[in-house]
Amino acid sequence: MNTKSTSGHFPTNNPRTVKHVSIFTLVCLLMVASSSVSGRTAIGELYGELRSFLKKPIEVEYSAIIDFEVTDSELLDYVSAARFSDDSEKVDEILVELFDYALLVNVHRWLNTQPPPIRNFSSEPGLRDFLIQLWFFQQEKLESELKSYEEVRFPWTRIPKILVVLFPRDREVHDFVWSIHNPAEPTEPAATLLLLDSEEFQTTKANNLRIATLLSDGPEIFRLIAARSLGRFQSLEGFETLLVTLRDSDNRSLASVIIEAIILYGYSALPHALEIHEVAERFGVAEGTELAVLTDHVVFPTPYDLTFFGEDASTNRFVSALRDLERMTVNQSKLQTRAEEPQP
């Protein structure tokens, strides 16, 4: 193990720069200052907060978390040193590192990319509890000072995403996600759905939210996330909901994502093969249709959860589903033939 540098990081020959502050963030801060704070004292406190924020580290040149040469025990010591340091800058810096690591893990899970070092953070429940307490402390402080502050992305606001990735299927984290779920917010239920997906939790409560969202008349993006989630986190109720929604959908993108989710249920999709073919044909896709080159797609606007929209992307979903159905049909036929052959 190399010794730490004077900056408090493990040295490296390949520093990795992580951008943390954007002009948009600063604009939001100034908008809040002009519209959400009354009184000279409150405005002064806000600008003090802004000045303090600007002094905090906005770049992490190197992250020990993604260094394969750093062992888990060394890394946990490194993280613990930051959280017990009583230094807000070090805490912010470690939150940035943890968040970027969480993004890498999530991309690997969804897209099967090269994984970063798989860290055993779940062995440190003290870190989980620290992050939960820090989030609630900062949230309470925020609400007492500013009422419309959600667009501002301080490092601590990333804690929910850090928790669900670092502590998957953890009951305390699951309860935390639901404690911050607020259906009244315009970004709900998408934010909660994405957290539940990253958390890899398949509970009745989580599936009920996915089902209710898909059956709702909410924004298309919410329903797309819910449909894909019901394919990944499978249940009988989820499967039936996908089928019902498919029959009623006249939305090409949604229908293609629903069919993609249904196919994930494997051979359970075969009894519905004719219906899937009919839906695909209704949107202009047949068995002979070739995969399209994506030229008109739009990327789902988060770096960790990629979904493609556009007619070409929908076409490819339909084509892939029809090919998967054909493969399953052939395989099932072979299995039936073998089963019917006389045994020696």
Short mmCIF file of C-alpha atoms in Angstrom, two decimals:
data_model
loop_
_atom_site.label_atom_id
_atom_site.label_comp_id
_atom_site.label_asym_id
_atom_site.label_seq_id
_atom_site.Cartn_x
_atom_site.Cartn_y
_atom_site.Cartn_z
CA MET A 1 0.00 0.00 0.00
CA ASN A 2 1.37 3.36 -0.98
CA THR A 3 1.51 6.15 1.53
CA LYS A 4 -0.95 8.98 1.30
CA SER A 5 -0.04 12.20 -0.38
CA THR A 6 -0.14 15.53 1.40
CA SER A 7 -3.56 16.16 -0.15
CA GLY A 8 -4.98 13.22 1.78
CA HIS A 9 -5.39 10.98 -1.28
CA PHE A 10 -3.56 7.90 -2.36
CA PRO A 11 -1.11 8.92 -5.12
CA THR A 12 -1.60 7.82 -8.70
CA ASN A 13 -0.03 8.34 -12.07
CA ASN A 14 -3.43 8.58 -13.72
CA PRO A 15 -5.47 11.19 -11.86
CA ARG A 16 -9.20 11.16 -12.55
CA THR A 17 -10.94 14.52 -12.59
CA VAL A 18 -14.54 14.67 -11.47
CA LYS A 19 -16.42 17.87 -12.23
CA HIS A 20 -18.71 18.78 -9.40
CA VAL A 21 -20.03 22.30 -9.85
CA SER A 22 -21.92 23.64 -12.85
CA ILE A 23 -23.05 27.10 -13.87
CA PHE A 24 -26.60 25.83 -13.58
CA THR A 25 -26.08 25.08 -9.91
CA LEU A 26 -24.82 28.57 -9.20
CA VAL A 27 -27.67 30.12 -11.15
CA CYS A 28 -30.13 28.11 -9.07
CA LEU A 29 -28.47 29.37 -5.91
CA LEU A 30 -28.77 32.97 -7.01
CA MET A 31 -32.39 32.46 -8.11
CA VAL A 32 -33.18 31.05 -4.69
CA ALA A 33 -31.47 34.02 -3.10
CA SER A 34 -33.67 36.45 -4.99
CA SER A 35 -36.99 34.61 -4.71
CA SER A 36 -37.06 32.38 -1.64
CA VAL A 37 -35.37 34.32 1.14
CA SER A 38 -36.77 37.31 2.93
CA GLY A 39 -34.84 39.76 5.08
CA ARG A 40 -31.25 40.98 4.93
CA THR A 41 -30.09 38.52 7.58
CA ALA A 42 -31.41 35.50 5.70
CA ILE A 43 -29.94 36.74 2.42
CA GLY A 44 -26.61 37.30 4.12
CA GLU A 45 -26.68 33.77 5.50
CA LEU A 46 -27.45 32.38 2.05
CA TYR A 47 -24.56 34.18 0.42
CA GLY A 48 -22.39 32.99 3.27
CA GLU A 49 -23.48 29.47 2.42
CA LEU A 50 -22.66 30.12 -1.24
CA ARG A 51 -19.21 31.46 -0.41
CA SER A 52 -18.59 28.44 1.81
CA PHE A 53 -19.71 26.14 -0.99
CA LEU A 54 -17.35 27.76 -3.48
CA LYS A 55 -14.44 27.19 -1.14
CA LYS A 56 -15.15 23.47 -0.93
CA PRO A 57 -13.25 21.07 -3.19
CA ILE A 58 -14.93 20.97 -6.59
CA GLU A 59 -12.54 18.43 -8.10
CA VAL A 60 -11.46 14.99 -7.00
CA GLU A 61 -8.27 14.30 -8.88
CA TYR A 62 -7.99 10.73 -7.67
CA SER A 63 -10.35 8.26 -6.03
CA ALA A 64 -9.00 5.41 -3.94
CA ILE A 65 -12.38 3.68 -4.27
CA ILE A 66 -11.80 2.77 -7.91
CA ASP A 67 -8.14 1.89 -7.50
CA PHE A 68 -7.75 -1.88 -7.81
CA GLU A 69 -4.49 -1.73 -5.84
CA VAL A 70 -6.25 -0.41 -2.75
CA THR A 71 -7.62 -3.21 -0.58
CA ASP A 72 -11.06 -3.15 1.02
CA SER A 73 -9.63 -2.78 4.52
CA GLU A 74 -7.42 0.12 3.46
CA LEU A 75 -10.33 1.75 1.69
CA LEU A 76 -12.66 1.44 4.66
CA ASP A 77 -9.99 3.05 6.83
CA TYR A 78 -9.73 5.85 4.28
CA VAL A 79 -13.48 6.44 4.26
CA SER A 80 -13.70 6.25 8.05
CA ALA A 81 -10.91 8.79 8.43
CA ALA A 82 -12.88 11.24 6.32
CA ARG A 83 -16.22 10.80 8.08
CA PHE A 84 -14.71 11.03 11.55
CA SER A 85 -12.50 13.99 10.68
CA ASP A 86 -15.03 16.74 11.56
CA ASP A 87 -13.83 18.37 8.36
CA SER A 88 -16.79 19.27 6.12
CA GLU A 89 -14.56 19.51 3.05
CA LYS A 90 -13.25 15.98 3.53
CA VAL A 91 -16.79 14.70 4.07
CA ASP A 92 -17.98 16.43 0.89
CA GLU A 93 -15.03 15.04 -1.02
CA ILE A 94 -15.68 11.47 0.09
CA LEU A 95 -19.36 11.87 -0.83
CA VAL A 96 -18.33 12.89 -4.35
CA GLU A 97 -16.07 9.81 -4.58
CA LEU A 98 -18.78 7.50 -3.26
CA PHE A 99 -21.34 8.93 -5.67
CA ASP A 100 -19.11 8.52 -8.71
CA TYR A 101 -18.34 4.98 -7.62
CA ALA A 102 -22.08 4.32 -7.29
CA LEU A 103 -22.58 5.52 -10.87
CA LEU A 104 -19.93 3.14 -12.15
CA VAL A 105 -21.48 0.21 -10.30
CA ASN A 106 -24.92 1.05 -11.64
CA VAL A 107 -23.73 1.31 -15.23
CA HIS A 108 -22.02 -2.08 -14.82
CA ARG A 109 -25.22 -3.65 -13.46
CA TRP A 110 -27.45 -2.31 -16.22
CA LEU A 111 -25.15 -2.45 -19.24
CA ASN A 112 -22.71 -5.21 -18.28
CA THR A 113 -19.71 -2.91 -18.67
CA GLN A 114 -16.28 -3.47 -17.14
CA PRO A 115 -16.89 -3.43 -13.38
CA PRO A 116 -15.00 -1.16 -10.99
CA PRO A 117 -13.50 -2.79 -7.88
CA ILE A 118 -16.41 -4.41 -6.04
CA ARG A 119 -16.18 -2.97 -2.54
CA ASN A 120 -17.66 -4.57 0.57
CA PHE A 121 -19.21 -1.43 2.01
CA SER A 122 -22.07 -3.49 3.44
CA SER A 123 -19.66 -4.80 6.07
CA GLU A 124 -19.63 -1.29 7.55
CA PRO A 125 -23.14 -0.55 8.84
CA GLY A 126 -21.64 2.44 10.62
CA LEU A 127 -21.12 4.08 7.22
CA ARG A 128 -24.73 3.40 6.25
CA ASP A 129 -26.02 4.92 9.50
CA PHE A 130 -23.70 7.92 9.15
CA LEU A 131 -24.98 8.65 5.64
CA ILE A 132 -28.64 8.35 6.68
CA GLN A 133 -28.13 10.63 9.68
CA LEU A 134 -26.18 13.14 7.61
CA TRP A 135 -28.92 13.29 4.99
CA PHE A 136 -31.65 13.96 7.56
CA PHE A 137 -29.49 16.50 9.38
CA GLN A 138 -28.72 18.43 6.21
CA GLN A 139 -32.30 18.16 4.96
CA GLU A 140 -33.69 19.56 8.20
CA LYS A 141 -31.14 22.36 8.13
CA LEU A 142 -32.00 23.08 4.51
CA GLU A 143 -35.74 23.21 5.10
CA SER A 144 -35.28 25.57 8.03
CA GLU A 145 -33.29 28.01 5.89
CA LEU A 146 -34.75 27.72 2.39
CA LYS A 147 -38.06 26.40 1.16
CA SER A 148 -37.36 25.95 -2.57
CA TYR A 149 -33.91 24.52 -2.73
CA GLU A 150 -34.25 21.19 -4.51
CA GLU A 151 -32.37 22.14 -7.66
CA VAL A 152 -29.19 22.78 -5.69
CA ARG A 153 -26.95 19.73 -5.75
CA PHE A 154 -24.68 19.80 -2.73
CA PRO A 155 -22.71 16.56 -2.25
CA TRP A 156 -25.00 15.38 0.56
CA THR A 157 -28.04 15.45 -1.75
CA ARG A 158 -26.50 12.45 -3.55
CA ILE A 159 -26.65 10.31 -0.41
CA PRO A 160 -29.80 8.36 -1.42
CA LYS A 161 -28.14 7.15 -4.61
CA ILE A 162 -24.97 6.27 -2.72
CA LEU A 163 -26.92 4.26 -0.15
CA VAL A 164 -28.98 2.18 -2.57
CA VAL A 165 -25.93 1.16 -4.59
CA LEU A 166 -23.49 0.59 -1.72
CA PHE A 167 -26.03 -1.25 0.44
CA PRO A 168 -28.28 -3.21 -1.95
CA ARG A 169 -31.21 -5.12 -0.45
CA ASP A 170 -30.50 -3.55 2.94
CA ARG A 171 -33.68 -3.21 5.01
CA GLU A 172 -32.57 0.02 6.70
CA VAL A 173 -31.86 1.59 3.32
CA HIS A 174 -35.17 0.34 1.95
CA ASP A 175 -36.98 2.04 4.84
CA PHE A 176 -34.94 5.18 4.23
CA VAL A 177 -36.01 5.32 0.57
CA TRP A 178 -39.66 5.15 1.54
CA SER A 179 -39.19 7.73 4.29
CA ILE A 180 -38.08 10.32 1.72
CA HIS A 181 -40.66 9.30 -0.91
CA ASN A 182 -43.01 12.20 -1.55
CA PRO A 183 -45.75 11.57 -4.13
CA ALA A 184 -46.63 15.26 -4.12
CA GLU A 185 -43.37 16.19 -5.83
CA PRO A 186 -43.40 16.48 -9.65
CA THR A 187 -40.34 14.21 -9.94
CA GLU A 188 -42.15 11.41 -8.14
CA PRO A 189 -42.51 8.52 -8.53
CA ALA A 190 -39.60 8.39 -10.99
CA ALA A 191 -36.99 9.27 -8.35
CA THR A 192 -38.22 6.57 -5.99
CA LEU A 193 -38.51 4.00 -8.78
CA LEU A 194 -34.91 4.58 -9.81
CA LEU A 195 -33.71 4.31 -6.22
CA LEU A 196 -35.64 1.07 -5.72
CA ASP A 197 -34.16 -0.33 -8.93
CA SER A 198 -30.62 0.54 -7.87
CA GLU A 199 -31.34 -0.94 -4.45
CA GLU A 200 -32.34 -4.23 -6.13
CA PHE A 201 -35.31 -4.54 -3.79
CA GLN A 202 -38.26 -6.63 -4.90
CA THR A 203 -40.82 -6.06 -2.20
CA THR A 204 -44.60 -5.93 -2.39
CA LYS A 205 -44.50 -2.22 -1.65
CA ALA A 206 -41.95 -1.57 -4.40
CA ASN A 207 -43.82 -3.67 -6.96
CA ASN A 208 -47.10 -1.97 -6.08
CA LEU A 209 -45.53 1.41 -6.87
CA ARG A 210 -44.22 0.09 -10.19
CA ILE A 211 -47.64 -1.34 -11.09
CA ALA A 212 -49.53 1.79 -10.03
CA THR A 213 -47.15 3.97 -12.05
CA LEU A 214 -47.50 1.88 -15.21
CA LEU A 215 -51.31 1.94 -14.92
CA SER A 216 -51.40 5.68 -14.25
CA ASP A 217 -51.92 8.44 -16.78
CA GLY A 218 -48.69 10.11 -15.64
CA PRO A 219 -45.80 11.24 -17.84
CA GLU A 220 -44.51 8.72 -20.35
CA ILE A 221 -41.05 8.60 -18.80
CA PHE A 222 -42.51 7.45 -15.47
CA ARG A 223 -44.40 4.63 -17.16
CA LEU A 224 -41.35 3.58 -19.18
CA ILE A 225 -39.27 3.28 -16.00
CA ALA A 226 -42.05 1.32 -14.31
CA ALA A 227 -42.45 -1.07 -17.26
CA ARG A 228 -38.76 -1.84 -17.38
CA SER A 229 -38.68 -2.32 -13.61
CA LEU A 230 -41.51 -4.86 -13.78
CA GLY A 231 -39.44 -6.82 -16.29
CA ARG A 232 -36.37 -6.79 -14.11
CA PHE A 233 -38.16 -7.42 -10.80
CA GLN A 234 -40.62 -10.09 -11.77
CA SER A 235 -43.93 -11.04 -10.16
CA LEU A 236 -47.19 -12.57 -11.33
CA GLU A 237 -48.98 -9.27 -10.72
CA GLY A 238 -46.30 -7.39 -12.64
CA PHE A 239 -46.55 -9.76 -15.60
CA GLU A 240 -50.33 -9.41 -15.75
CA THR A 241 -50.04 -5.62 -15.54
CA LEU A 242 -47.61 -5.57 -18.44
CA LEU A 243 -50.02 -7.63 -20.56
CA VAL A 244 -53.02 -5.47 -19.71
CA THR A 245 -51.13 -2.26 -20.45
CA LEU A 246 -49.79 -3.65 -23.73
CA ARG A 247 -53.30 -4.37 -24.98
CA ASP A 248 -54.44 -0.82 -24.26
CA SER A 249 -51.34 1.06 -25.40
CA ASP A 250 -51.20 3.11 -28.56
CA ASN A 251 -47.77 4.51 -27.62
CA ARG A 252 -45.01 2.95 -29.72
CA SER A 253 -42.15 3.58 -27.26
CA LEU A 254 -44.13 2.30 -24.29
CA ALA A 255 -45.37 -0.77 -26.15
CA SER A 256 -41.82 -1.70 -27.17
CA VAL A 257 -40.51 -1.34 -23.59
CA ILE A 258 -43.44 -3.39 -22.26
CA ILE A 259 -42.75 -6.17 -24.76
CA GLU A 260 -39.07 -6.07 -23.87
CA ALA A 261 -40.07 -6.48 -20.20
CA ILE A 262 -42.46 -9.35 -20.98
CA ILE A 263 -39.70 -11.23 -22.83
CA LEU A 264 -37.59 -11.10 -19.65
CA TYR A 265 -40.12 -13.50 -18.10
CA GLY A 266 -38.77 -16.16 -20.45
CA TYR A 267 -41.01 -19.05 -21.46
CA SER A 268 -43.96 -17.47 -19.62
CA ALA A 269 -44.17 -15.11 -22.60
CA LEU A 270 -44.74 -17.89 -25.16
CA PRO A 271 -48.52 -18.27 -24.61
CA HIS A 272 -48.79 -14.59 -25.54
CA ALA A 273 -46.57 -14.81 -28.64
CA LEU A 274 -49.42 -14.20 -31.09
CA GLU A 275 -50.52 -11.10 -29.22
CA ILE A 276 -46.95 -9.78 -29.15
CA HIS A 277 -46.63 -10.36 -32.91
CA GLU A 278 -49.89 -8.51 -33.52
CA VAL A 279 -48.77 -5.51 -31.47
CA ALA A 280 -45.42 -5.40 -33.29
CA GLU A 281 -47.18 -5.58 -36.67
CA ARG A 282 -49.54 -2.80 -35.60
CA PHE A 283 -46.45 -0.62 -35.21
CA GLY A 284 -44.95 -1.75 -38.52
CA VAL A 285 -42.56 -4.46 -37.34
CA ALA A 286 -42.68 -8.06 -38.60
CA GLU A 287 -40.40 -11.08 -38.31
CA GLY A 288 -38.39 -10.05 -41.37
CA THR A 289 -37.71 -6.52 -40.12
CA GLU A 290 -34.01 -5.77 -39.68
CA LEU A 291 -32.44 -4.01 -36.72
CA ALA A 292 -32.22 -0.27 -37.33
CA VAL A 293 -29.13 1.88 -36.97
CA LEU A 294 -29.92 4.31 -34.18
CA THR A 295 -29.92 7.78 -35.69
CA ASP A 296 -32.93 9.42 -34.04
CA HIS A 297 -32.56 8.29 -30.45
CA VAL A 298 -32.64 10.42 -27.34
CA VAL A 299 -30.71 9.32 -24.27
CA PHE A 300 -32.54 9.10 -20.96
CA PRO A 301 -31.01 12.06 -19.11
CA THR A 302 -29.06 10.39 -16.32
CA PRO A 303 -25.55 9.01 -16.60
CA TYR A 304 -26.37 5.81 -14.72
CA ASP A 305 -29.68 4.64 -16.14
CA LEU A 306 -29.73 4.48 -19.91
CA THR A 307 -32.89 4.14 -21.96
CA PHE A 308 -33.20 5.02 -25.64
CA PHE A 309 -36.25 6.62 -27.19
CA GLY A 310 -37.14 7.22 -30.80
CA GLU A 311 -38.71 5.16 -33.57
CA ASP A 312 -35.51 3.29 -34.44
CA ALA A 313 -34.91 2.29 -30.82
CA SER A 314 -38.50 1.08 -30.52
CA THR A 315 -38.12 -0.89 -33.74
CA ASN A 316 -35.05 -2.64 -32.37
CA ARG A 317 -36.91 -3.59 -29.20
CA PHE A 318 -39.69 -5.15 -31.25
CA VAL A 319 -37.24 -6.97 -33.54
CA SER A 320 -35.22 -8.33 -30.60
CA ALA A 321 -38.39 -9.50 -28.86
CA LEU A 322 -39.66 -11.34 -31.95
CA ARG A 323 -36.26 -13.04 -32.38
CA ASP A 324 -36.23 -14.07 -28.71
CA LEU A 325 -39.74 -15.49 -29.06
CA GLU A 326 -38.65 -17.49 -32.10
CA ARG A 327 -35.64 -18.91 -30.23
CA MET A 328 -37.78 -19.87 -27.24
CA THR A 329 -40.38 -21.48 -29.50
CA VAL A 330 -37.72 -23.59 -31.25
CA ASN A 331 -36.14 -24.61 -27.95
CA GLN A 332 -39.48 -25.54 -26.44
CA SER A 333 -40.34 -27.61 -29.50
CA LYS A 334 -37.06 -29.50 -29.21
CA LEU A 335 -37.66 -30.17 -25.53
CA GLN A 336 -41.16 -31.48 -26.23
CA THR A 337 -39.85 -33.75 -29.01
CA ARG A 338 -37.24 -35.21 -26.70
CA ALA A 339 -39.82 -35.74 -23.97
CA GLU A 340 -42.08 -37.63 -26.38
CA GLU A 341 -39.32 -39.93 -27.64
CA PRO A 342 -39.50 -43.47 -26.27
CA GLN A 343 -37.09 -44.04 -23.44
CA PRO A 344 -34.59 -46.90 -23.84
#
